[in-house]
C-alpha atoms as a printed R data frame, in Angstrom:
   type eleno elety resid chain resno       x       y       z
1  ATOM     1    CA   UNK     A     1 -14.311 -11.439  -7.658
2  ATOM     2    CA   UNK     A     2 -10.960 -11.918  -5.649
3  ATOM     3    CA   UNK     A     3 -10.783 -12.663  -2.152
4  ATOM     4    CA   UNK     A     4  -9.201 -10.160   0.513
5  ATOM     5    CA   UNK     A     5 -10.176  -6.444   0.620
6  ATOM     6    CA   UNK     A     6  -9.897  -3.816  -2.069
7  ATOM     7    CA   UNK     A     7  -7.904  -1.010  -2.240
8  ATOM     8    CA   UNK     A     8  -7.831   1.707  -4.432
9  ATOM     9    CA   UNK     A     9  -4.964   1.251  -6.885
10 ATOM    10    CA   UNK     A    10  -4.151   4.968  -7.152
11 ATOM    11    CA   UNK     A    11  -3.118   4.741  -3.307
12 ATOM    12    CA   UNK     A    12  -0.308   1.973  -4.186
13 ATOM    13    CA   UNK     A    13   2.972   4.312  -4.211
14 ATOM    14    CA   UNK     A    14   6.249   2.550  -5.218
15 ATOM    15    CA   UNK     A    15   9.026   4.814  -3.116
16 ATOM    16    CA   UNK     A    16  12.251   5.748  -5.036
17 ATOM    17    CA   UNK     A    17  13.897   3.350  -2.571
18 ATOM    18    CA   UNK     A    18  11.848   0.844  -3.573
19 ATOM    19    CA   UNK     A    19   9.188   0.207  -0.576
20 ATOM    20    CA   UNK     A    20   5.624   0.051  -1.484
21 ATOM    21    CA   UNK     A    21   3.178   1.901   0.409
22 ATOM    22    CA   UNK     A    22  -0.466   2.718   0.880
23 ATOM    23    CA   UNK     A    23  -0.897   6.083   0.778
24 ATOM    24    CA   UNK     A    24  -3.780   6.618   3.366
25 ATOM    25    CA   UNK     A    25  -4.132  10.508   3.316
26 ATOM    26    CA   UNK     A    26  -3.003  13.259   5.591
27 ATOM    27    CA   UNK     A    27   0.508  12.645   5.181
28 ATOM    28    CA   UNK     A    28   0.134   8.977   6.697
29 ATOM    29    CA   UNK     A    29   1.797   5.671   4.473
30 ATOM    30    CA   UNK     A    30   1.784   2.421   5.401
31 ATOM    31    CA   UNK     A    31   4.499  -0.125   4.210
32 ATOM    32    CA   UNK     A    32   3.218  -2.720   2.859
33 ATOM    33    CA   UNK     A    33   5.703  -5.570   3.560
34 ATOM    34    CA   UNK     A    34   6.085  -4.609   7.131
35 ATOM    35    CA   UNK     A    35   2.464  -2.888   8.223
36 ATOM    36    CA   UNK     A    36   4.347  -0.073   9.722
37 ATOM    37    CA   UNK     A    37   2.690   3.351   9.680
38 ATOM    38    CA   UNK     A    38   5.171   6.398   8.096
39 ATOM    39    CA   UNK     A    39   4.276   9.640   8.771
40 ATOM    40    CA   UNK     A    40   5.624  11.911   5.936
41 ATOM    41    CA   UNK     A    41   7.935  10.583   3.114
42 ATOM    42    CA   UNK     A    42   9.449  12.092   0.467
43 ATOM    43    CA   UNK     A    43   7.365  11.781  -2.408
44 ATOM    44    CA   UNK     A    44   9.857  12.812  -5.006
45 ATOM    45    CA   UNK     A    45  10.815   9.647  -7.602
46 ATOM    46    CA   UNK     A    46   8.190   7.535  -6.042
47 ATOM    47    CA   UNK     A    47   5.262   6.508  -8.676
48 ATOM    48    CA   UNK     A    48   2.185   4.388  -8.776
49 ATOM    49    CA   UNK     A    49   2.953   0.880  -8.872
50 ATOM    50    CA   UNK     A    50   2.892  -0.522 -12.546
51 ATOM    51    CA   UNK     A    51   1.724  -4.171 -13.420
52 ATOM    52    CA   UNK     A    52   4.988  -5.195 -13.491
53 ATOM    53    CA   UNK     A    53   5.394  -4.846 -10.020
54 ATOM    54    CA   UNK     A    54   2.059  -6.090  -9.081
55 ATOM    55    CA   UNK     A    55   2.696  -9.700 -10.703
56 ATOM    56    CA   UNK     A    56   6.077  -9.622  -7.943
57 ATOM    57    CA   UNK     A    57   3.872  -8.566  -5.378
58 ATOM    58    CA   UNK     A    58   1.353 -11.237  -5.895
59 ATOM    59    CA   UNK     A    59   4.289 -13.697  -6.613
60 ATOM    60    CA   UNK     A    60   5.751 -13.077  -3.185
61 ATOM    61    CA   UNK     A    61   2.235 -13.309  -1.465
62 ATOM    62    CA   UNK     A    62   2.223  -9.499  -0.580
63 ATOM    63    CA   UNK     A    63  -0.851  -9.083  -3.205
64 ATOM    64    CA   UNK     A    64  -3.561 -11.362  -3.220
65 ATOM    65    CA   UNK     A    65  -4.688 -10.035  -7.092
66 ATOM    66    CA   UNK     A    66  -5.078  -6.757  -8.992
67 ATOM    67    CA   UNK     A    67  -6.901  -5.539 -12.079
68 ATOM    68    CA   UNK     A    68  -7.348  -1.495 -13.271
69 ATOM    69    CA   UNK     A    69  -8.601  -0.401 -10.721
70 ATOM    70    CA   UNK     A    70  -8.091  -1.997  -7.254
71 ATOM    71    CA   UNK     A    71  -5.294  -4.291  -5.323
72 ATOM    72    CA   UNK     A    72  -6.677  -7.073  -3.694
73 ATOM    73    CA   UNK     A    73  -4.646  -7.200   0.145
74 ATOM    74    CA   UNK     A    74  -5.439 -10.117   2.682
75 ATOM    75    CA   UNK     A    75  -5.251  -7.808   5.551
76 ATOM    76    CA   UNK     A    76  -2.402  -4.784   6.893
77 ATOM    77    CA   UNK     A    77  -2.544  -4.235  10.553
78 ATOM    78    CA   UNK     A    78  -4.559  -0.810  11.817
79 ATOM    79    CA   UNK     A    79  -3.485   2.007  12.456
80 ATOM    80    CA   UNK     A    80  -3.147   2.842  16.396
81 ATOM    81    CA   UNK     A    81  -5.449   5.616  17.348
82 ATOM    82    CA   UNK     A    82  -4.730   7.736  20.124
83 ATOM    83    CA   UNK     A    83  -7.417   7.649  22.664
84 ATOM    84    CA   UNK     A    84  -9.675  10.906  22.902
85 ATOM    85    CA   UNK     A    85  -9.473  13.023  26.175
């Protein structure tokens, strides 16, 4: 089994400009070269990442390894929580 964490492929987005993003639910993405958080982007072009792009990703270092089902990440930073009142 490959090191790292899992992640669902399904929530591996490939933008029509080109960034790949985790798509984390309730309108929140995260880039996944930078670890920034996007609220809202426009999904319209964008497309689940193909194996193509995968073997780049793990090639660059970005991906640690992939099969069907799940991307294998080293880590992404967390998300910043607002503290509760």
């Amino acid at each position: 089994m490959p090191e790292g964490f899992a992640l669902n492929r399904g929530w591996v987005l490939v933008l029509k400009d080109g960034r790949v993003v985790v798509d984390w639910g309730e309108n929140v993405f995260q880039d996944l070269a930078s670890g920034q958080f996007i609220e809202s982007v426009d999904l319209i072009g964008s497309h689940a990442i193909r194996d193509e792009e995968l073997v780049w990703l793990k090639r660059t270092g970005q991906v640690l390894d992939y099969d069907a089902g799940q991307v294998f990440l080293s880590s992404l930073p967390e998300r910043k929580r607002k503290p509760l009142d």
